[in-house]
XYZ file of C-alpha atoms in Angstrom:
602
model
C 0.000 0.000 0.000
C 1.432 3.386 -0.999
C 0.809 6.809 0.518
C -1.351 9.536 -1.040
C 1.777 11.643 -1.580
C 3.642 8.807 -3.293
C 0.718 8.080 -5.620
C 0.392 11.760 -6.563
C 4.141 12.074 -7.205
C 4.059 9.100 -9.562
C 1.030 10.407 -11.449
C 2.467 13.885 -11.887
C 5.719 12.407 -13.199
C 3.771 10.992 -16.163
C 2.078 14.209 -17.310
C 3.638 17.190 -19.058
C 2.592 20.739 -19.782
C 0.718 20.868 -23.096
C 1.689 23.006 -26.079
C 0.421 26.585 -26.461
C -2.330 27.821 -28.753
C -3.357 31.293 -29.886
C -7.029 32.106 -29.455
C -9.438 35.039 -28.896
C -8.936 36.622 -25.483
C -12.510 35.926 -24.355
C -11.832 32.208 -24.824
C -8.663 32.370 -22.690
C -10.269 32.863 -19.267
C -8.589 30.609 -16.702
C -5.765 29.575 -19.015
C -2.057 30.166 -18.513
C -0.278 32.801 -20.566
C 2.470 31.228 -22.673
C 4.419 34.399 -23.506
C 5.374 37.714 -21.927
C 3.136 40.603 -22.985
C 4.728 44.020 -23.516
C 2.848 47.225 -24.194
C 3.233 48.925 -27.555
C 1.261 51.978 -26.399
C 0.888 54.404 -23.504
C -2.275 54.140 -21.397
C -3.751 56.654 -21.247
C -2.344 57.791 -24.606
C -2.679 61.495 -23.666
C -3.032 63.564 -20.515
C -6.765 63.536 -19.771
C -9.300 64.708 -17.247
C -10.160 62.541 -14.234
C -13.294 64.598 -13.508
C -16.048 66.586 -15.174
C -14.972 70.206 -14.731
C -12.882 72.986 -16.243
C -9.408 72.619 -17.722
C -7.272 75.627 -16.811
C -3.825 76.848 -15.803
C -3.136 76.202 -12.122
C -1.335 79.543 -11.798
C -4.616 81.326 -12.646
C -6.106 80.029 -9.376
C -3.478 81.271 -6.925
C -5.103 82.729 -3.813
C -8.587 81.640 -4.928
C -11.234 80.622 -2.362
C -15.018 80.499 -2.059
C -14.975 83.994 -0.608
C -12.508 85.242 -3.209
C -13.254 83.512 -6.543
C -11.405 84.004 -9.814
C -13.467 84.485 -12.973
C -12.219 82.941 -16.202
C -13.451 83.183 -19.780
C -14.828 79.860 -21.065
C -13.493 79.472 -24.610
C -14.775 75.997 -25.447
C -15.886 72.532 -24.404
C -14.357 69.107 -25.026
C -15.885 65.644 -24.496
C -14.236 62.231 -24.182
C -13.113 61.018 -27.586
C -12.596 64.524 -28.927
C -9.581 66.821 -29.183
C -9.992 70.512 -28.401
C -8.943 72.806 -31.220
C -8.571 75.652 -28.772
C -5.740 76.444 -26.377
C -6.079 77.409 -22.720
C -4.442 80.811 -22.406
C -4.019 83.008 -19.312
C -7.412 83.937 -17.894
C -9.319 81.276 -19.850
C -10.742 77.789 -19.242
C -12.300 75.003 -21.307
C -15.246 72.970 -20.038
C -14.111 69.316 -20.044
C -15.680 65.893 -19.495
C -14.116 62.903 -17.740
C -11.676 61.109 -20.030
C -11.329 63.959 -22.510
C -7.743 64.840 -23.531
C -6.370 67.875 -21.732
C -6.336 70.913 -24.052
C -3.024 72.534 -24.897
C -1.979 75.067 -22.269
C -3.985 73.476 -19.413
C -2.234 71.750 -16.522
C -5.106 71.176 -14.050
C -8.828 70.442 -13.879
C -11.218 71.993 -11.358
C -14.380 69.928 -10.951
C -17.831 71.462 -11.450
C -18.516 71.340 -7.687
C -15.660 73.792 -7.095
C -17.037 76.380 -9.505
C -20.134 78.582 -9.545
C -21.589 76.801 -12.591
C -24.675 75.421 -10.829
C -25.563 78.771 -9.285
C -25.022 80.545 -12.614
C -27.401 78.149 -14.375
C -30.060 78.478 -11.666
C -29.892 82.248 -11.725
C -29.661 82.548 -15.495
C -26.153 83.962 -15.224
C -23.513 84.469 -17.875
C -22.178 81.000 -18.914
C -19.294 82.252 -21.115
C -17.598 83.002 -17.796
C -16.993 80.728 -14.818
C -16.081 81.447 -11.221
C -13.347 79.220 -9.749
C -13.853 78.674 -6.001
C -10.702 76.756 -5.011
C -6.982 76.910 -5.625
C -5.669 74.184 -7.944
C -2.242 72.628 -7.935
C -0.581 71.625 -11.175
C -1.774 68.140 -12.127
C -5.015 68.322 -10.101
C -7.499 65.708 -11.403
C -5.317 65.035 -14.433
C -4.451 61.503 -15.496
C -1.002 61.664 -17.011
C 0.010 60.032 -20.272
C 1.260 56.514 -19.534
C 0.098 56.780 -15.901
C -1.338 53.244 -16.002
C 0.884 51.631 -18.622
C 3.962 53.011 -20.370
C 5.004 51.941 -23.844
C 7.582 49.137 -23.623
C 6.556 47.983 -20.129
C 6.307 44.259 -19.360
C 2.623 44.078 -18.420
C 1.778 40.386 -18.047
C 4.385 37.700 -17.431
C 4.462 34.268 -18.983
C 2.806 31.799 -16.589
C 0.110 34.217 -15.426
C -3.374 32.716 -15.098
C -5.744 34.944 -17.034
C -8.599 36.290 -14.917
C -11.222 38.817 -16.090
C -8.905 41.686 -15.095
C -6.053 40.331 -17.233
C -8.460 39.875 -20.141
C -9.387 43.544 -19.700
C -5.721 44.588 -19.666
C -5.103 42.667 -22.895
C -8.077 44.388 -24.478
C -6.801 47.797 -23.337
C -3.513 47.031 -25.114
C -5.375 46.276 -28.326
C -4.714 42.525 -28.122
C -7.579 40.509 -29.620
C -5.800 37.169 -29.094
C -3.410 35.627 -26.590
C -0.969 32.724 -26.620
C -1.996 30.323 -23.839
C -1.347 26.735 -22.784
C -4.200 24.783 -24.307
C -6.826 22.958 -22.293
C -6.428 19.160 -22.086
C -9.041 16.907 -23.666
C -9.964 14.244 -21.106
C -11.754 11.080 -22.261
C -14.081 9.636 -19.599
C -15.351 6.062 -19.399
C -17.535 4.497 -16.713
C -17.496 0.695 -16.604
C -19.871 -1.983 -15.369
C -22.785 -4.127 -16.584
C -24.961 -2.661 -13.829
C -24.886 0.830 -15.335
C -27.546 2.305 -17.601
C -27.975 5.783 -19.086
C -29.655 8.539 -17.107
C -32.578 8.655 -19.555
C -33.281 4.901 -19.416
C -35.884 3.345 -17.079
C -34.464 1.391 -14.153
C -34.806 -2.374 -14.160
C -33.892 -4.870 -11.427
C -30.144 -4.884 -10.677
C -29.432 -1.702 -12.664
C -28.398 1.792 -11.552
C -28.134 5.077 -13.406
C -24.611 6.049 -14.444
C -23.514 9.037 -12.315
C -19.732 8.733 -12.536
C -19.527 9.869 -16.161
C -21.378 13.036 -15.247
C -19.605 13.883 -12.002
C -16.177 13.281 -13.548
C -17.049 15.264 -16.685
C -18.269 18.117 -14.506
C -15.058 17.969 -12.474
C -12.948 18.059 -15.644
C -14.846 21.118 -16.882
C -14.613 22.809 -13.493
C -10.830 22.608 -13.477
C -10.354 23.765 -17.058
C -10.249 20.547 -19.079
C -12.475 19.555 -22.000
C -14.448 16.376 -21.217
C -15.045 13.747 -23.897
C -17.672 11.235 -22.777
C -17.135 7.697 -24.074
C -20.300 6.302 -22.512
C -20.411 3.004 -20.606
C -17.948 0.160 -21.035
C -19.368 -3.297 -20.378
C -17.611 -6.034 -18.441
C -16.073 -7.730 -21.469
C -12.646 -7.492 -23.024
C -14.109 -6.631 -26.427
C -16.341 -3.796 -25.143
C -13.677 -2.246 -22.946
C -10.969 -2.457 -25.596
C -13.205 -0.714 -28.134
C -14.162 2.070 -25.727
C -10.600 2.621 -24.528
C -9.341 2.978 -28.102
C -12.040 5.580 -28.738
C -10.448 7.669 -26.000
C -6.862 7.519 -27.194
C -7.235 10.696 -29.226
C -7.512 12.608 -25.964
C -4.719 13.968 -23.764
C -5.784 11.823 -20.818
C -8.109 8.870 -20.213
C -10.036 8.506 -16.956
C -11.985 5.330 -16.232
C -14.094 4.521 -13.195
C -14.656 1.026 -11.872
C -12.952 -2.248 -12.626
C -9.737 -1.692 -10.667
C -10.418 -3.671 -7.475
C -10.028 -7.409 -6.816
C -13.472 -8.613 -7.908
C -13.831 -11.358 -10.500
C -15.601 -8.985 -12.915
C -13.162 -6.096 -12.482
C -11.459 -6.784 -15.804
C -10.518 -3.197 -16.662
C -7.077 -3.747 -15.164
C -6.534 -6.796 -17.367
C -7.509 -4.927 -20.547
C -5.350 -1.938 -19.621
C -2.351 -4.076 -18.756
C -2.510 -5.619 -22.211
C -2.363 -2.258 -23.977
C 0.140 -0.216 -22.094
C 2.246 0.370 -19.015
C -0.232 0.478 -16.164
C 0.385 0.090 -12.462
C -2.323 -1.039 -10.064
C -2.018 0.220 -6.559
C -3.719 0.208 -3.245
C -3.450 3.675 -1.782
C -3.490 4.322 1.958
C -6.693 6.375 1.860
C -10.391 6.008 2.517
C -12.475 6.201 0.419
C -10.544 5.321 -2.718
C -8.157 2.489 -1.891
C -7.893 0.828 -5.356
C -6.273 2.963 -8.060
C -4.630 2.396 -11.430
C -2.286 4.654 -13.335
C 0.019 4.452 -16.307
C -0.004 5.019 -20.063
C -1.939 3.416 -22.900
C 0.034 2.987 -26.113
C -1.273 3.727 -29.604
C 0.476 3.823 -32.966
C -0.520 6.889 -34.944
C 1.019 7.813 -38.287
C 3.869 5.396 -37.705
C 4.629 6.988 -34.337
C 3.834 5.594 -30.921
C 1.591 7.780 -28.786
C 1.266 7.378 -25.036
C -1.893 8.603 -23.327
C -1.835 8.931 -19.523
C -4.564 6.860 -17.908
C -6.056 7.119 -14.435
C -8.331 4.332 -13.229
C -10.609 5.462 -10.412
C -12.711 3.241 -8.144
C -16.323 2.638 -9.153
C -18.099 3.799 -6.006
C -19.324 7.380 -6.658
C -17.765 9.004 -3.569
C -14.502 7.091 -3.993
C -14.389 8.198 -7.607
C -14.881 11.885 -6.701
C -12.426 11.897 -3.788
C -9.674 10.206 -5.819
C -10.354 12.575 -8.723
C -9.782 15.538 -6.388
C -6.534 14.110 -5.020
C -5.000 12.820 -8.273
C -6.803 13.734 -11.513
C -7.338 17.402 -10.679
C -3.622 18.137 -10.004
C -2.661 16.270 -13.178
C -5.087 18.326 -15.298
C -3.856 21.564 -13.745
C -0.223 20.617 -14.440
C -1.066 19.878 -18.077
C -2.537 23.398 -18.292
C 0.718 24.915 -17.025
C -0.606 25.897 -13.615
C 1.674 25.998 -10.589
C -0.831 25.891 -7.734
C -1.907 22.260 -7.668
C -3.026 21.835 -4.052
C -6.464 22.664 -2.709
C -6.603 25.289 0.085
C -6.403 23.689 3.539
C -7.759 25.327 6.701
C -7.806 24.512 10.396
C -11.298 23.774 11.737
C -12.883 22.472 14.915
C -14.617 19.179 14.157
C -18.130 19.047 15.614
C -18.618 15.267 15.465
C -16.680 12.217 16.542
C -15.047 10.593 13.503
C -13.877 6.997 13.837
C -11.118 5.617 11.595
C -10.331 1.964 12.284
C -8.752 1.105 8.916
C -5.391 2.793 9.605
C -5.787 4.650 6.306
C -5.959 8.412 5.750
C -9.631 9.257 5.948
C -11.208 12.014 3.874
C -14.421 12.746 5.770
C -17.068 14.772 3.966
C -17.826 17.872 6.012
C -19.732 21.133 5.844
C -17.520 24.041 6.937
C -18.922 27.219 8.460
C -17.248 30.212 10.077
C -18.506 31.515 13.412
C -16.807 34.132 15.545
C -13.675 34.080 13.413
C -13.264 30.286 13.790
C -13.950 27.550 11.241
C -16.141 24.611 12.269
C -16.622 21.361 10.343
C -19.614 19.056 10.735
C -19.871 15.628 9.109
C -22.468 15.457 6.327
C -24.161 12.270 7.532
C -23.277 8.623 6.794
C -19.874 8.296 5.161
C -20.309 5.230 2.970
C -18.462 5.368 -0.341
C -21.733 4.917 -2.222
C -23.559 7.804 -0.528
C -23.137 10.516 -3.129
C -25.401 12.938 -1.257
C -22.696 13.162 1.431
C -20.569 14.907 -1.216
C -23.459 17.108 -2.340
C -23.808 18.417 1.232
C -20.057 18.933 1.684
C -17.815 21.899 0.925
C -14.696 20.295 2.372
C -12.888 17.055 3.191
C -11.653 16.696 6.760
C -8.274 14.948 6.665
C -7.991 12.361 9.424
C -4.374 11.092 9.491
C -3.619 7.411 8.988
C -3.184 5.333 12.165
C -4.971 8.021 14.217
C -8.048 5.944 15.183
C -10.092 9.050 14.380
C -10.836 12.320 16.172
C -13.184 13.516 18.907
C -15.618 16.399 18.610
C -13.879 19.627 19.608
C -10.476 18.670 18.196
C -8.812 20.761 15.492
C -8.461 19.076 12.096
C -7.165 20.064 8.693
C -9.875 20.482 6.060
C -9.238 20.447 2.338
C -11.723 22.955 0.929
C -13.598 21.758 -2.144
C -15.406 24.958 -2.964
C -12.570 27.444 -2.596
C -10.903 27.968 -5.979
C -7.376 26.607 -6.076
C -6.567 29.773 -7.994
C -6.818 31.464 -4.593
C -3.153 30.678 -4.155
C -2.390 32.689 -7.310
C -4.546 35.687 -6.459
C -2.359 37.992 -4.433
C -3.391 38.795 -0.892
C -4.757 42.169 0.166
C -1.755 44.556 0.181
C -0.860 45.493 3.748
C 2.038 47.653 4.932
C 2.952 48.577 8.506
C 4.528 51.941 9.336
C 6.702 51.571 12.416
C 9.123 53.815 14.238
C 10.228 55.218 17.547
C 8.138 57.742 19.446
C 8.366 61.234 17.872
C 9.753 59.816 14.621
C 6.794 61.119 12.619
C 5.111 57.817 11.791
C 1.584 59.082 12.566
C 2.075 62.168 10.396
C 3.368 59.932 7.596
C 0.295 57.694 7.982
C -1.961 60.741 7.568
C -0.057 61.904 4.503
C -0.054 58.436 2.914
C -3.791 57.983 3.427
C -4.474 61.359 1.791
C -2.079 60.612 -1.079
C -3.551 57.177 -1.845
C -7.073 58.582 -1.699
C -5.958 61.266 -4.167
C -4.767 58.480 -6.462
C -8.195 56.848 -6.338
C -7.460 53.936 -4.000
C -9.732 52.641 -1.257
C -7.670 52.592 1.934
C -8.200 51.034 5.364
C -6.121 52.170 8.345
C -5.335 50.124 11.454
C -3.755 51.553 14.611
C -2.187 49.329 17.251
C -2.705 50.923 20.658
C -0.803 49.366 23.534
C -2.486 51.488 26.186
C -6.021 50.237 25.579
C -8.882 52.423 24.299
C -12.270 53.784 25.262
C -14.747 54.259 22.434
C -18.175 53.479 23.900
C -18.796 56.374 26.264
C -20.748 55.953 29.533
C -24.426 56.617 29.096
C -24.479 55.955 25.349
C -26.593 53.070 24.043
C -23.519 51.056 22.991
C -22.104 51.447 26.515
C -25.420 50.376 28.050
C -25.554 47.269 25.824
C -21.999 46.360 26.868
C -22.837 46.936 30.533
C -25.805 44.598 30.145
C -23.376 41.826 29.164
C -23.243 41.858 25.349
C -19.975 40.320 24.100
C -20.059 42.501 20.995
C -21.926 45.625 19.918
C -22.522 46.675 16.316
C -23.597 50.258 15.604
C -25.039 51.022 12.171
C -26.090 54.335 10.652
C -26.697 55.466 7.046
C -23.061 56.494 6.625
C -21.006 54.631 9.236
C -20.567 51.206 10.769
C -18.738 50.426 14.010
C -17.988 47.080 15.653
C -17.017 46.950 19.308
C -15.879 43.714 20.889
C -14.020 42.926 24.100
C -11.116 40.550 23.550
C -9.148 38.372 25.939
C -5.762 38.856 24.250
C -3.865 41.302 22.056
C -5.033 40.366 18.566
C -2.481 39.727 15.852
C -2.889 41.455 12.502
C -3.940 38.152 10.891
C -6.912 38.031 13.292
C -7.896 41.633 12.575
C -7.781 41.527 8.761
C -10.897 39.286 8.378
C -12.837 41.904 10.351
C -11.573 44.683 8.079
C -12.799 42.811 5.010
C -11.398 42.303 1.488
C -12.819 45.276 -0.387
C -9.855 47.610 0.069
C -6.968 48.289 -2.315
C -4.506 48.839 0.543
C -4.347 48.454 4.320
C -1.978 50.826 6.117
C -1.052 49.857 9.652
C 0.642 51.906 12.344
C 2.473 49.600 14.703
C 2.377 45.786 14.898
C 6.183 45.789 14.726
C 6.332 42.103 15.749
C 4.107 40.971 12.878
C 5.481 39.376 9.721
C 3.760 41.816 7.379
C 5.852 44.197 5.230
C 7.182 47.049 7.361
C 8.548 50.493 6.604
C 10.401 52.137 9.490
C 10.407 55.898 10.008
C 13.848 56.934 11.305
C 15.020 60.321 12.577
C 18.726 60.961 12.940
C 18.072 63.001 16.079
C 16.670 59.902 17.813
C 19.845 57.845 17.291
C 21.303 55.646 14.573
C 19.782 52.399 15.814
C 16.586 51.031 14.240
C 13.482 49.750 15.961
C 13.420 46.657 13.683
C 16.267 44.624 12.246
C 17.081 45.503 8.596
C 16.035 42.066 7.294
C 12.519 42.704 8.631
C 12.131 45.943 6.687
C 10.996 46.672 3.136
C 12.254 50.263 3.314
C 13.436 52.978 5.705
C 12.152 56.559 5.662
C 14.999 58.645 7.074
C 16.475 62.138 7.304
C 19.964 60.713 7.805
C 22.287 58.141 6.289
C 22.329 54.492 7.362
C 24.751 51.719 6.438
C 22.248 49.166 5.143
C 21.098 47.709 1.803
C 17.446 48.313 2.686
C 15.911 50.897 0.285
C 16.012 54.373 1.854
C 13.335 56.979 1.199
C 13.527 60.687 2.095
C 11.845 61.725 5.341
C 9.114 64.301 4.723
C 8.420 63.153 1.141
C 5.143 61.222 1.415
C 4.691 61.127 -2.378
C 7.944 59.183 -2.849
C 6.967 56.798 -0.037
C 3.543 56.318 -1.645
C 5.213 55.617 -5.010
C 7.321 52.913 -3.365
C 4.311 51.298 -1.655
C 2.202 51.492 -4.804
C 4.825 49.859 -7.033
C 6.083 47.304 -4.490
C 2.771 46.153 -3.027
C -0.413 47.567 -4.562
C 0.322 47.127 -8.282
C 2.259 43.948 -7.622
C -0.771 42.433 -5.861
C -2.922 43.281 -8.884
C -0.463 41.500 -11.183
C -0.498 44.389 -13.661
C 3.213 45.111 -13.830
C 6.502 43.328 -13.369
C 8.789 44.927 -10.841
C 12.409 44.354 -9.834
C 12.898 42.482 -6.550
C 13.348 44.572 -3.433
C 16.639 44.490 -1.620
C 15.041 44.393 1.797
C 12.807 41.606 3.064
C 9.169 42.321 3.800
């Protein structure tokens, strides 16, 4: 009997990455890019407006305020997709729509809300003139040429799995096709005289074929192209014919006929037509397994088709597919993440394992109070397919463990979490650390404002060692807490607050699920002991020593000189620090650009 790991290693050694194909980008979703993609254009191609407003010269707004407006002559209007034939000269402005190219002479855009346009229209005022109510800096609400993508940049790297956002990037570059690793064609054959088609009436001793459909659905789910061969009967002639029908595929998967029964003749037919090993794997369900290659002569050349023989019981067939066929299909597609996500969960039922084999128990996983819980989905027989239908995970009970008791922590292989999750970058998070009076809080404020100006959605987390008081005595939230509530949630039309007493100092990994995934960046002040990327703020006047060791840091913001290879950024220049964070973490997490490796460790 061989281990699950040994069986998987042998199977993967037989399959290779398939050749690439060029196809329309909409057909490439989920496939692996087979070439680097460079940009031949700038995006945006011209400086353009980020807002509906007025294009003008920033110097014409010096000293302007609501109480002291500046009136400019409106000399034209330009919409997205058009080019203004007029130039913005001193004392003039051009009405501009979002996305429209910036007219010659303009270097800023003031949005409608910061002008007197609405009041002029309501009062029937003179529209050839406009009152500017705020001072504009050069570049205000202007998207610069090449701000997103510069001509010549490496945009998508070979090996990238194409998601909808990558498809959009390709389209923005003017690419109608992409070179990707092709999808494998997987021939599927269920075997057994007891099987009949799903549209046939049942007769004594017969059952509807489900394996063909579950396996075909699994193949489609993981990116392959299923080719159904139907049902192979328990005869050498029938099985041989069906197997040869599948040898035009990239892989053949059969179910049934690989155990020790007298009528399990699949192994005999396979052994006569290729190099096939028959194993017993130390797992439950799914002990009998076959794998090897079937040989076929085609055009005078010998072709070898990988074959995987799964057990016939429906649950055994699905569980073994997940452990062995799925990784093989993903490897053939050029993917690198082959393992399913595994979590830690508290098991809510006793699970007995007396066979000394690794048990994959079907469980339903839920999350309550920040903790995962797994409950068994009923009887665990290998023929009870509904136990899989109710499950979203497989609890892994180690071999020779005798099982687990309710309340113990187990590993659960998640069935319904995409394995691509390992390829999707995590939410970018950066901690700003530093000694007291170093300026880290001021830098946090500046960075938040700068990233908001750039259009990002930012969450901020502050680590306070001295405790905090936020629900004031007498307020409803305070009264609820005094009454014994373990947590209080306050909701209003524009704000949401969650207050919860905790029994220990939470780590950042425990706080992030509360923050949620919808942000582009999480900036943290403190948490110096965490393993998240850290940037230390250093002031020469506070000494040459650092709060963190250099290998813990991604960068140092300093007003002095330090003898270290860690990237150093100028103290007091929040824009440069924001540039570093954006390029090193935010854009990198989105997979939109390729960046050189950092010298420091995050």
